[in-house]
């Protein structure tokens, strides 16, 4: 048996933390200390994985004395390592934010164990080199996510739990059936073996199997037209959990599409990439229209998750090394920006008592630091230069123009304009205009940890913005081996 601890750390560390946190459930202080120690350990392991991947040698683990392609294998390459690192960063920010009074939700004894369970599922998805085990880690995420949705016990949370579970279960069943059919057609589940075996598929069979597999991942990613579960459920979550979900869960679905169509089964049938491009355009447009319609900060940002998923899928649909590198760059940038916007929205709620833009205002005059913290990720989401979103969109659009994908390019540019509208709506209503109640004063709440978390994420966004070539160079190297 060849097992590298570093390769299994994205799963082993959060699972171990979840177990210890469960054992300490009657001692909240100890449980919180265990949780912070666990996320710190995961961050250290993630940094080591990135360092190893940067040297061109992925971390590999094979279990049970069975070598690939017959044994279970973990392979953490440059793509997986960067996503594990951003997962750890999201865990740090969310757990730090949880210490504050900014919409923390109920302090249930199982809250922290379930959070680390989600992190284990995400880490396993980014680490596995086996199609069935990718399904398993999706299931781990689903089980722990449902627990976090329902943990508060409110009617709206239970309603959100049902909406989240219903369509995700359909995606799970479709994913399991697709995995079974692919195994029946190839006799393999290992990524490398699948790539070799799929070259012998009859074209019609390969198209049908990959279409079903891709559809199951698109449901998990919140792509058009099966995204209704996301804005219908996410707003019921407490802010730290919502930020974690917003940053990570849909990106696991996107990663699965990138890994399968861009790497394992590359080149896939051209019709799949073509269909994916049109789905991406529809996802961008429908998502941003939903954001423009709503007045609740959480719903606006939830629809923007959908919209931005469209940009990332467009990078995959372009099916070139440049498109894949742009996809990874965009994913990493967007995870940070989106999580930060949800956390800032929670600070707004803590100060004003509402997420409804029509009932709040006056924050720019009283909280100028919060206004600046909002503008950094908001303008980055829009794509205003020189912020990280500008570079991410530039990479996608440059490749789309190079391939003469005019309609997709125009759709992406139009969506950026509508994104600016919805971000300006938040700015004008929450920060610029006076509060509807002339006697209003911001609530006195403990927000030190919340500001620390959001400032840290804003600093990461500024680092990407001011040195995009560093991240682009890493992303280009990380996807260089795709499809080989």
Short mmCIF file of C-alpha atoms in Angstrom, two decimals:
data_model
loop_
_atom_site.label_atom_id
_atom_site.label_comp_id
_atom_site.label_asym_id
_atom_site.label_seq_id
_atom_site.Cartn_x
_atom_site.Cartn_y
_atom_site.Cartn_z
CA UNK A 1 0.00 0.00 0.00
CA UNK A 2 1.33 3.42 -0.99
CA UNK A 3 -0.37 6.18 0.96
CA UNK A 4 0.94 9.72 1.06
CA UNK A 5 -0.47 11.58 4.05
CA UNK A 6 -0.23 14.81 2.11
CA UNK A 7 -2.42 13.40 -0.68
CA UNK A 8 -5.16 12.30 1.75
CA UNK A 9 -4.90 15.33 4.05
CA UNK A 10 -7.75 17.22 2.28
CA UNK A 11 -10.04 14.45 3.57
CA UNK A 12 -8.27 13.09 6.63
CA UNK A 13 -7.75 16.42 8.39
CA UNK A 14 -11.36 17.72 8.19
CA UNK A 15 -12.80 14.27 8.98
CA UNK A 16 -10.56 13.97 12.03
CA UNK A 17 -11.54 17.48 13.07
CA UNK A 18 -15.22 16.65 12.67
CA UNK A 19 -14.85 13.57 14.87
CA UNK A 20 -13.00 15.46 17.60
CA UNK A 21 -15.45 18.36 17.44
CA UNK A 22 -18.35 15.93 17.82
CA UNK A 23 -16.72 14.38 20.87
CA UNK A 24 -16.37 17.86 22.40
CA UNK A 25 -19.94 18.89 21.60
CA UNK A 26 -20.77 19.52 25.28
CA UNK A 27 -17.82 21.88 25.70
CA UNK A 28 -18.30 24.74 23.22
CA UNK A 29 -14.99 26.43 23.98
CA UNK A 30 -13.00 23.25 23.40
CA UNK A 31 -15.01 22.43 20.30
CA UNK A 32 -14.24 25.84 18.83
CA UNK A 33 -10.54 25.46 19.61
CA UNK A 34 -10.49 22.04 17.91
CA UNK A 35 -12.25 23.53 14.90
CA UNK A 36 -9.71 26.32 14.50
CA UNK A 37 -6.81 23.93 14.98
CA UNK A 38 -8.25 21.63 12.33
CA UNK A 39 -8.73 24.36 9.73
CA UNK A 40 -5.24 25.68 10.43
CA UNK A 41 -3.82 22.18 9.88
CA UNK A 42 -5.76 21.90 6.62
CA UNK A 43 -4.37 25.25 5.47
CA UNK A 44 -0.80 24.13 6.19
CA UNK A 45 -1.32 20.85 4.30
CA UNK A 46 -2.87 22.77 1.39
CA UNK A 47 0.15 25.07 1.19
CA UNK A 48 2.42 22.03 1.11
CA UNK A 49 0.30 20.49 -1.64
CA UNK A 50 0.56 23.66 -3.73
CA UNK A 51 4.32 23.77 -3.18
CA UNK A 52 4.68 20.14 -4.27
CA UNK A 53 2.40 20.60 -7.28
CA UNK A 54 4.39 23.67 -8.32
CA UNK A 55 7.46 21.46 -8.60
CA UNK A 56 5.61 19.33 -11.15
CA UNK A 57 5.12 16.30 -8.90
CA UNK A 58 1.53 15.67 -7.76
CA UNK A 59 0.84 14.07 -4.39
CA UNK A 60 -0.37 10.49 -4.93
CA UNK A 61 -1.92 7.88 -2.64
CA UNK A 62 -3.06 4.35 -3.51
CA UNK A 63 -5.12 2.39 -1.00
CA UNK A 64 -5.52 -1.23 0.02
CA UNK A 65 -2.44 -2.63 -1.70
CA UNK A 66 -4.13 -2.36 -5.10
CA UNK A 67 -2.30 -0.27 -7.67
CA UNK A 68 -4.08 1.83 -10.27
CA UNK A 69 -6.24 1.32 -12.23
CA UNK A 70 -7.85 -1.28 -9.96
CA UNK A 71 -7.26 0.38 -6.59
CA UNK A 72 -8.66 3.60 -5.19
CA UNK A 73 -6.31 6.45 -5.93
CA UNK A 74 -5.90 10.05 -4.85
CA UNK A 75 -3.91 12.39 -7.10
CA UNK A 76 -3.59 16.04 -6.06
CA UNK A 77 -2.14 17.91 -9.02
CA UNK A 78 -1.79 21.65 -9.50
CA UNK A 79 -5.49 22.18 -10.16
CA UNK A 80 -6.63 20.14 -7.18
CA UNK A 81 -4.00 21.64 -4.86
CA UNK A 82 -5.03 25.22 -5.63
CA UNK A 83 -8.68 24.38 -5.01
CA UNK A 84 -7.84 22.62 -1.74
CA UNK A 85 -5.96 25.74 -0.65
CA UNK A 86 -8.89 28.01 -1.48
CA UNK A 87 -11.16 25.55 0.38
CA UNK A 88 -9.01 25.94 3.48
CA UNK A 89 -9.10 29.72 3.09
CA UNK A 90 -12.90 29.67 2.92
CA UNK A 91 -12.97 27.51 6.04
CA UNK A 92 -10.77 29.97 7.93
CA UNK A 93 -12.89 32.96 6.91
CA UNK A 94 -16.20 31.26 7.71
CA UNK A 95 -15.12 29.94 11.11
CA UNK A 96 -13.59 33.29 12.04
CA UNK A 97 -16.78 35.08 11.01
CA UNK A 98 -18.79 32.64 13.14
CA UNK A 99 -17.16 34.07 16.27
CA UNK A 100 -18.79 37.47 15.63
CA UNK A 101 -22.41 38.53 16.10
CA UNK A 102 -23.01 39.00 12.37
CA UNK A 103 -25.85 36.56 11.60
CA UNK A 104 -24.13 33.48 13.05
CA UNK A 105 -27.22 31.31 13.26
CA UNK A 106 -27.93 28.83 16.08
CA UNK A 107 -24.95 27.58 18.08
CA UNK A 108 -25.93 23.94 17.63
CA UNK A 109 -23.43 21.34 18.91
CA UNK A 110 -23.34 19.72 15.46
CA UNK A 111 -22.74 22.94 13.53
CA UNK A 112 -18.95 22.77 13.52
CA UNK A 113 -18.73 19.00 12.88
CA UNK A 114 -21.03 19.40 9.88
CA UNK A 115 -18.98 22.31 8.53
CA UNK A 116 -15.85 20.18 8.64
CA UNK A 117 -17.83 17.35 7.04
CA UNK A 118 -18.61 19.65 4.12
CA UNK A 119 -14.92 20.58 3.89
CA UNK A 120 -14.03 16.86 3.81
CA UNK A 121 -16.46 16.28 0.95
CA UNK A 122 -15.09 19.23 -0.99
CA UNK A 123 -11.48 18.19 -0.35
CA UNK A 124 -12.20 14.61 -1.41
CA UNK A 125 -13.79 15.79 -4.65
CA UNK A 126 -10.70 17.83 -5.51
CA UNK A 127 -8.33 14.97 -4.61
CA UNK A 128 -9.83 11.76 -5.94
CA UNK A 129 -8.72 10.18 -9.20
CA UNK A 130 -11.64 7.75 -9.30
CA UNK A 131 -15.07 8.43 -10.82
CA UNK A 132 -17.07 6.43 -8.28
CA UNK A 133 -15.30 8.05 -5.38
CA UNK A 134 -16.05 11.45 -6.90
CA UNK A 135 -19.69 10.43 -6.52
CA UNK A 136 -19.02 9.38 -2.92
CA UNK A 137 -17.57 12.77 -2.01
CA UNK A 138 -20.52 14.51 -3.63
CA UNK A 139 -22.70 12.43 -1.32
CA UNK A 140 -20.67 13.43 1.74
CA UNK A 141 -21.18 17.08 0.80
CA UNK A 142 -24.90 16.53 0.24
CA UNK A 143 -25.49 14.80 3.59
CA UNK A 144 -23.57 17.40 5.61
CA UNK A 145 -25.12 20.27 3.66
CA UNK A 146 -28.65 19.03 4.32
CA UNK A 147 -27.78 18.86 8.03
CA UNK A 148 -26.60 22.48 7.97
CA UNK A 149 -29.73 23.60 6.12
CA UNK A 150 -32.05 21.94 8.64
CA UNK A 151 -30.08 22.55 11.82
CA UNK A 152 -31.94 25.74 12.76
CA UNK A 153 -35.33 24.07 12.58
CA UNK A 154 -37.19 27.16 11.34
CA UNK A 155 -39.98 26.70 8.80
CA UNK A 156 -38.12 28.64 6.10
CA UNK A 157 -34.99 26.57 6.73
CA UNK A 158 -36.88 23.30 6.44
CA UNK A 159 -38.52 24.58 3.26
CA UNK A 160 -35.07 25.50 1.90
CA UNK A 161 -33.77 22.08 2.92
CA UNK A 162 -36.47 20.34 0.87
CA UNK A 163 -35.82 22.50 -2.19
CA UNK A 164 -32.09 21.95 -1.95
CA UNK A 165 -32.45 18.21 -1.43
CA UNK A 166 -35.05 17.49 -4.11
CA UNK A 167 -33.14 18.55 -7.21
CA UNK A 168 -29.76 17.57 -5.80
CA UNK A 169 -31.06 14.04 -5.22
CA UNK A 170 -32.09 13.91 -8.88
CA UNK A 171 -28.56 14.99 -9.82
CA UNK A 172 -27.13 12.37 -7.48
CA UNK A 173 -29.22 9.57 -8.99
CA UNK A 174 -28.25 10.66 -12.51
CA UNK A 175 -24.58 10.80 -11.49
CA UNK A 176 -24.68 7.30 -9.98
CA UNK A 177 -26.40 5.85 -13.04
CA UNK A 178 -23.88 7.55 -15.32
CA UNK A 179 -20.97 6.18 -13.30
CA UNK A 180 -22.46 2.68 -13.45
CA UNK A 181 -23.00 2.85 -17.21
CA UNK A 182 -19.47 4.16 -17.80
CA UNK A 183 -18.07 1.35 -15.68
CA UNK A 184 -20.13 -1.17 -17.61
CA UNK A 185 -18.81 0.22 -20.90
CA UNK A 186 -15.14 0.41 -19.90
CA UNK A 187 -14.58 -1.83 -16.88
CA UNK A 188 -12.74 1.03 -15.18
CA UNK A 189 -13.32 3.91 -12.76
CA UNK A 190 -9.79 5.29 -12.48
CA UNK A 191 -9.40 8.57 -14.35
CA UNK A 192 -6.31 7.56 -16.29
CA UNK A 193 -7.75 4.19 -17.27
CA UNK A 194 -11.05 5.80 -18.27
CA UNK A 195 -9.27 8.23 -20.54
CA UNK A 196 -7.54 5.39 -22.34
CA UNK A 197 -10.62 3.16 -22.54
CA UNK A 198 -12.96 5.91 -23.76
CA UNK A 199 -10.87 6.30 -26.90
CA UNK A 200 -12.35 2.97 -28.05
CA UNK A 201 -16.00 3.92 -27.47
CA UNK A 202 -18.40 3.99 -30.41
CA UNK A 203 -19.12 7.71 -30.97
CA UNK A 204 -22.84 7.48 -30.19
CA UNK A 205 -22.23 5.60 -26.93
CA UNK A 206 -19.54 8.01 -25.81
CA UNK A 207 -21.75 11.01 -26.50
CA UNK A 208 -24.71 9.55 -24.57
CA UNK A 209 -22.64 8.58 -21.52
CA UNK A 210 -20.74 11.85 -21.32
CA UNK A 211 -23.92 13.89 -21.84
CA UNK A 212 -25.59 12.16 -18.88
CA UNK A 213 -22.48 12.56 -16.72
CA UNK A 214 -22.11 16.23 -17.61
CA UNK A 215 -25.78 16.94 -16.94
CA UNK A 216 -25.47 15.50 -13.44
CA UNK A 217 -22.53 17.80 -12.74
CA UNK A 218 -24.33 20.81 -14.18
CA UNK A 219 -27.21 20.25 -11.75
CA UNK A 220 -24.69 20.33 -8.89
CA UNK A 221 -23.11 23.46 -10.36
CA UNK A 222 -26.41 25.35 -10.55
CA UNK A 223 -26.39 25.79 -14.32
CA UNK A 224 -29.34 26.70 -16.56
CA UNK A 225 -32.09 25.51 -16.51
CA UNK A 226 -31.77 23.47 -13.29
CA UNK A 227 -30.58 26.16 -10.90
CA UNK A 228 -33.83 27.06 -9.08
CA UNK A 229 -32.80 25.15 -5.95
CA UNK A 230 -29.93 27.57 -5.29
CA UNK A 231 -31.64 30.98 -4.91
CA UNK A 232 -34.66 29.25 -3.35
CA UNK A 233 -32.64 27.74 -0.50
CA UNK A 234 -29.33 29.52 0.12
CA UNK A 235 -30.85 32.60 1.77
CA UNK A 236 -32.10 30.49 4.70
CA UNK A 237 -28.56 29.62 5.83
CA UNK A 238 -26.68 31.51 8.56
CA UNK A 239 -24.13 33.86 7.04
CA UNK A 240 -20.86 31.96 7.70
CA UNK A 241 -22.32 28.74 6.30
CA UNK A 242 -23.90 30.61 3.40
CA UNK A 243 -20.53 32.13 2.47
CA UNK A 244 -18.91 28.69 2.61
CA UNK A 245 -21.61 27.16 0.41
CA UNK A 246 -21.60 30.09 -2.01
CA UNK A 247 -17.87 29.90 -2.45
CA UNK A 248 -17.40 26.16 -2.73
CA UNK A 249 -20.34 23.87 -3.46
CA UNK A 250 -21.24 24.91 -7.00
CA UNK A 251 -17.52 25.11 -7.83
CA UNK A 252 -17.17 21.41 -7.09
CA UNK A 253 -19.71 20.75 -9.84
CA UNK A 254 -17.80 23.05 -12.18
CA UNK A 255 -14.53 21.34 -11.28
CA UNK A 256 -16.09 17.96 -12.10
CA UNK A 257 -17.07 19.25 -15.56
CA UNK A 258 -13.57 20.64 -16.10
CA UNK A 259 -11.89 17.44 -14.92
CA UNK A 260 -14.04 15.13 -17.05
CA UNK A 261 -14.55 17.07 -20.29
CA UNK A 262 -11.27 18.95 -20.10
CA UNK A 263 -9.00 16.16 -18.89
CA UNK A 264 -10.23 12.59 -18.38
CA UNK A 265 -12.37 12.29 -21.52
CA UNK A 266 -10.64 14.97 -23.57
CA UNK A 267 -11.22 15.49 -26.39
CA UNK A 268 -14.93 14.90 -25.84
CA UNK A 269 -17.38 15.05 -28.74
CA UNK A 270 -17.46 18.59 -30.14
CA UNK A 271 -21.24 18.77 -29.80
CA UNK A 272 -20.85 18.58 -26.01
CA UNK A 273 -18.58 21.61 -25.91
CA UNK A 274 -20.96 23.44 -28.24
CA UNK A 275 -23.96 22.65 -26.05
CA UNK A 276 -22.01 23.61 -22.94
CA UNK A 277 -21.21 27.01 -24.43
CA UNK A 278 -24.87 27.79 -25.07
CA UNK A 279 -25.81 26.53 -21.59
CA UNK A 280 -23.12 28.83 -20.20
CA UNK A 281 -24.57 31.84 -22.04
CA UNK A 282 -28.09 31.04 -20.84
CA UNK A 283 -26.81 30.56 -17.28
CA UNK A 284 -25.09 33.95 -17.32
CA UNK A 285 -28.16 35.78 -18.61
CA UNK A 286 -30.84 34.14 -16.45
CA UNK A 287 -28.72 34.47 -13.34
CA UNK A 288 -28.05 38.18 -13.77
CA UNK A 289 -31.71 38.91 -14.60
CA UNK A 290 -32.74 37.25 -11.34
CA UNK A 291 -30.19 39.37 -9.48
CA UNK A 292 -31.45 42.55 -11.11
CA UNK A 293 -35.03 41.73 -10.08
CA UNK A 294 -34.55 41.13 -6.33
CA UNK A 295 -34.08 43.51 -3.40
CA UNK A 296 -32.87 41.05 -0.74
CA UNK A 297 -29.06 41.14 -0.62
CA UNK A 298 -28.80 37.37 -0.17
CA UNK A 299 -31.06 36.63 -3.14
CA UNK A 300 -29.21 39.11 -5.35
CA UNK A 301 -25.89 37.48 -4.52
CA UNK A 302 -27.35 33.97 -4.85
CA UNK A 303 -28.48 34.70 -8.40
CA UNK A 304 -25.04 36.09 -9.12
CA UNK A 305 -23.59 32.70 -8.17
CA UNK A 306 -25.63 31.27 -11.04
CA UNK A 307 -24.59 34.04 -13.40
CA UNK A 308 -20.88 33.70 -12.68
CA UNK A 309 -21.05 29.92 -13.04
CA UNK A 310 -21.93 30.68 -16.66
CA UNK A 311 -18.61 32.46 -17.20
CA UNK A 312 -16.70 29.52 -15.75
CA UNK A 313 -18.57 27.00 -17.89
CA UNK A 314 -17.85 29.14 -20.93
CA UNK A 315 -14.13 28.72 -20.28
CA UNK A 316 -14.55 24.94 -20.27
CA UNK A 317 -16.66 25.04 -23.44
CA UNK A 318 -13.84 26.79 -25.30
CA UNK A 319 -11.91 23.50 -24.88
CA UNK A 320 -8.37 24.86 -25.19
CA UNK A 321 -5.45 25.06 -22.74
CA UNK A 322 -6.01 28.82 -22.59
CA UNK A 323 -9.68 28.29 -21.82
CA UNK A 324 -8.88 25.77 -19.10
CA UNK A 325 -6.34 28.12 -17.49
CA UNK A 326 -8.90 30.94 -17.62
CA UNK A 327 -11.46 28.62 -16.00
CA UNK A 328 -9.16 27.84 -13.08
CA UNK A 329 -8.20 31.51 -12.68
CA UNK A 330 -11.85 32.57 -12.74
CA UNK A 331 -12.89 29.87 -10.27
CA UNK A 332 -10.26 30.83 -7.70
CA UNK A 333 -11.04 34.53 -8.02
CA UNK A 334 -14.79 34.01 -7.81
CA UNK A 335 -14.71 31.80 -4.72
CA UNK A 336 -13.00 34.56 -2.74
CA UNK A 337 -15.14 37.41 -4.09
CA UNK A 338 -18.48 35.68 -3.71
CA UNK A 339 -17.85 34.46 -0.16
CA UNK A 340 -16.70 37.93 0.85
CA UNK A 341 -19.83 39.59 -0.54
CA UNK A 342 -22.08 37.31 1.48
CA UNK A 343 -20.08 38.00 4.65
CA UNK A 344 -20.27 41.75 4.06
CA UNK A 345 -24.01 41.39 3.51
CA UNK A 346 -24.24 39.77 6.93
CA UNK A 347 -22.40 42.71 8.52
CA UNK A 348 -24.95 45.01 6.87
CA UNK A 349 -27.72 42.91 8.43
CA UNK A 350 -26.06 43.02 11.85
CA UNK A 351 -25.88 46.82 11.73
CA UNK A 352 -29.28 47.54 10.20
CA UNK A 353 -31.43 44.54 11.12
CA UNK A 354 -32.49 43.75 7.56
CA UNK A 355 -31.30 42.29 4.27
CA UNK A 356 -34.00 44.18 2.35
CA UNK A 357 -32.38 47.10 0.51
CA UNK A 358 -35.60 49.13 0.73
CA UNK A 359 -35.45 49.16 4.54
CA UNK A 360 -31.82 50.13 5.07
CA UNK A 361 -29.34 52.88 4.15
CA UNK A 362 -26.87 55.42 5.48
CA UNK A 363 -23.94 53.05 5.92
CA UNK A 364 -21.39 55.00 3.88
CA UNK A 365 -21.48 57.97 6.25
CA UNK A 366 -21.33 55.90 9.42
CA UNK A 367 -19.23 52.91 8.31
CA UNK A 368 -16.82 54.04 5.55
CA UNK A 369 -14.53 51.01 6.11
CA UNK A 370 -17.43 48.67 5.42
CA UNK A 371 -18.22 50.64 2.26
CA UNK A 372 -14.65 50.16 1.00
CA UNK A 373 -14.73 46.47 1.90
CA UNK A 374 -17.91 46.11 -0.15
CA UNK A 375 -16.58 47.98 -3.17
CA UNK A 376 -13.50 45.75 -3.55
CA UNK A 377 -15.35 42.44 -4.18
CA UNK A 378 -18.37 44.14 -5.78
CA UNK A 379 -16.34 45.93 -8.45
CA UNK A 380 -14.25 42.80 -8.92
CA UNK A 381 -17.42 40.79 -9.55
CA UNK A 382 -18.41 43.32 -12.21
CA UNK A 383 -14.96 43.18 -13.83
CA UNK A 384 -13.75 46.74 -13.26
CA UNK A 385 -10.00 47.07 -13.97
CA UNK A 386 -7.59 46.40 -12.43
CA UNK A 387 -9.47 44.14 -10.01
CA UNK A 388 -9.29 40.34 -10.22
CA UNK A 389 -12.63 39.98 -12.00
CA UNK A 390 -11.35 42.11 -14.86
CA UNK A 391 -8.44 39.77 -15.49
CA UNK A 392 -10.65 36.69 -15.12
CA UNK A 393 -13.20 37.97 -17.64
CA UNK A 394 -10.47 39.21 -19.96
CA UNK A 395 -8.96 35.74 -20.14
CA UNK A 396 -12.33 34.16 -20.96
CA UNK A 397 -13.35 36.79 -23.49
CA UNK A 398 -9.97 36.87 -25.21
CA UNK A 399 -10.19 33.16 -25.92
CA UNK A 400 -13.85 33.43 -26.97
CA UNK A 401 -12.99 36.21 -29.43
CA UNK A 402 -10.02 34.22 -30.74
CA UNK A 403 -12.45 31.42 -31.57
CA UNK A 404 -14.90 33.92 -33.12
CA UNK A 405 -17.63 33.07 -30.60
CA UNK A 406 -19.36 36.39 -31.10
CA UNK A 407 -22.74 35.59 -29.51
CA UNK A 408 -21.12 34.15 -26.39
CA UNK A 409 -18.84 37.17 -26.14
CA UNK A 410 -21.70 39.65 -26.48
CA UNK A 411 -23.70 37.75 -23.86
CA UNK A 412 -20.77 37.89 -21.43
CA UNK A 413 -20.33 41.63 -21.96
CA UNK A 414 -24.05 42.31 -21.55
CA UNK A 415 -24.10 40.33 -18.31
CA UNK A 416 -21.23 42.45 -16.98
CA UNK A 417 -23.33 45.58 -17.53
CA UNK A 418 -26.29 44.08 -15.68
CA UNK A 419 -23.96 42.90 -12.92
CA UNK A 420 -22.83 46.50 -12.53
CA UNK A 421 -26.49 47.54 -12.22
CA UNK A 422 -27.22 45.09 -9.39
CA UNK A 423 -24.02 45.95 -7.51
CA UNK A 424 -24.81 49.66 -7.87
CA UNK A 425 -28.28 48.94 -6.52
CA UNK A 426 -26.77 47.50 -3.35
CA UNK A 427 -24.34 50.44 -3.11
CA UNK A 428 -26.97 53.14 -3.63
CA UNK A 429 -29.60 51.59 -1.37
CA UNK A 430 -27.50 50.24 1.50
CA UNK A 431 -24.62 52.69 1.59
CA UNK A 432 -25.35 55.94 -0.27
CA UNK A 433 -28.97 56.87 0.40
CA UNK A 434 -30.11 57.96 3.86
CA UNK A 435 -31.76 55.41 6.10
CA UNK A 436 -35.58 55.47 5.83
CA UNK A 437 -35.77 55.94 9.60
CA UNK A 438 -34.19 59.28 10.52
CA UNK A 439 -33.67 58.12 14.12
CA UNK A 440 -31.80 54.95 13.12
CA UNK A 441 -28.42 54.20 14.63
CA UNK A 442 -26.28 51.13 13.84
CA UNK A 443 -26.64 48.28 16.29
CA UNK A 444 -23.89 47.73 18.83
CA UNK A 445 -22.61 44.23 18.06
CA UNK A 446 -19.27 42.42 18.18
CA UNK A 447 -17.92 42.59 14.63
CA UNK A 448 -14.15 42.48 15.13
CA UNK A 449 -13.78 38.90 13.87
CA UNK A 450 -16.19 39.60 11.01
CA UNK A 451 -14.15 42.58 9.84
CA UNK A 452 -10.96 40.53 10.14
CA UNK A 453 -12.41 37.79 7.91
CA UNK A 454 -13.71 40.18 5.25
CA UNK A 455 -10.54 42.27 5.27
CA UNK A 456 -8.47 39.13 4.77
CA UNK A 457 -10.54 38.05 1.78
CA UNK A 458 -10.38 41.57 0.34
CA UNK A 459 -6.58 41.41 0.67
CA UNK A 460 -6.54 38.16 -1.33
CA UNK A 461 -8.65 39.82 -4.03
CA UNK A 462 -6.24 42.77 -4.16
CA UNK A 463 -3.26 40.41 -4.39
CA UNK A 464 -4.80 38.66 -7.41
CA UNK A 465 -5.71 42.05 -8.87
CA UNK A 466 -2.23 43.54 -8.60
CA UNK A 467 -0.26 40.44 -9.57
CA UNK A 468 -2.52 38.44 -11.91
CA UNK A 469 0.43 37.01 -13.80
CA UNK A 470 1.45 34.96 -10.76
CA UNK A 471 -1.90 33.20 -10.56
CA UNK A 472 -2.20 32.91 -14.34
CA UNK A 473 1.24 31.33 -14.56
CA UNK A 474 0.28 28.81 -11.91
CA UNK A 475 -3.07 28.08 -13.59
CA UNK A 476 -1.46 27.62 -16.99
CA UNK A 477 1.06 25.16 -15.56
CA UNK A 478 -1.65 23.35 -13.58
CA UNK A 479 -3.77 22.55 -16.66
CA UNK A 480 -0.83 21.90 -18.98
CA UNK A 481 -1.21 18.12 -18.60
CA UNK A 482 -4.96 18.03 -19.23
CA UNK A 483 -6.10 15.62 -21.90
CA UNK A 484 -2.77 13.85 -22.22
#
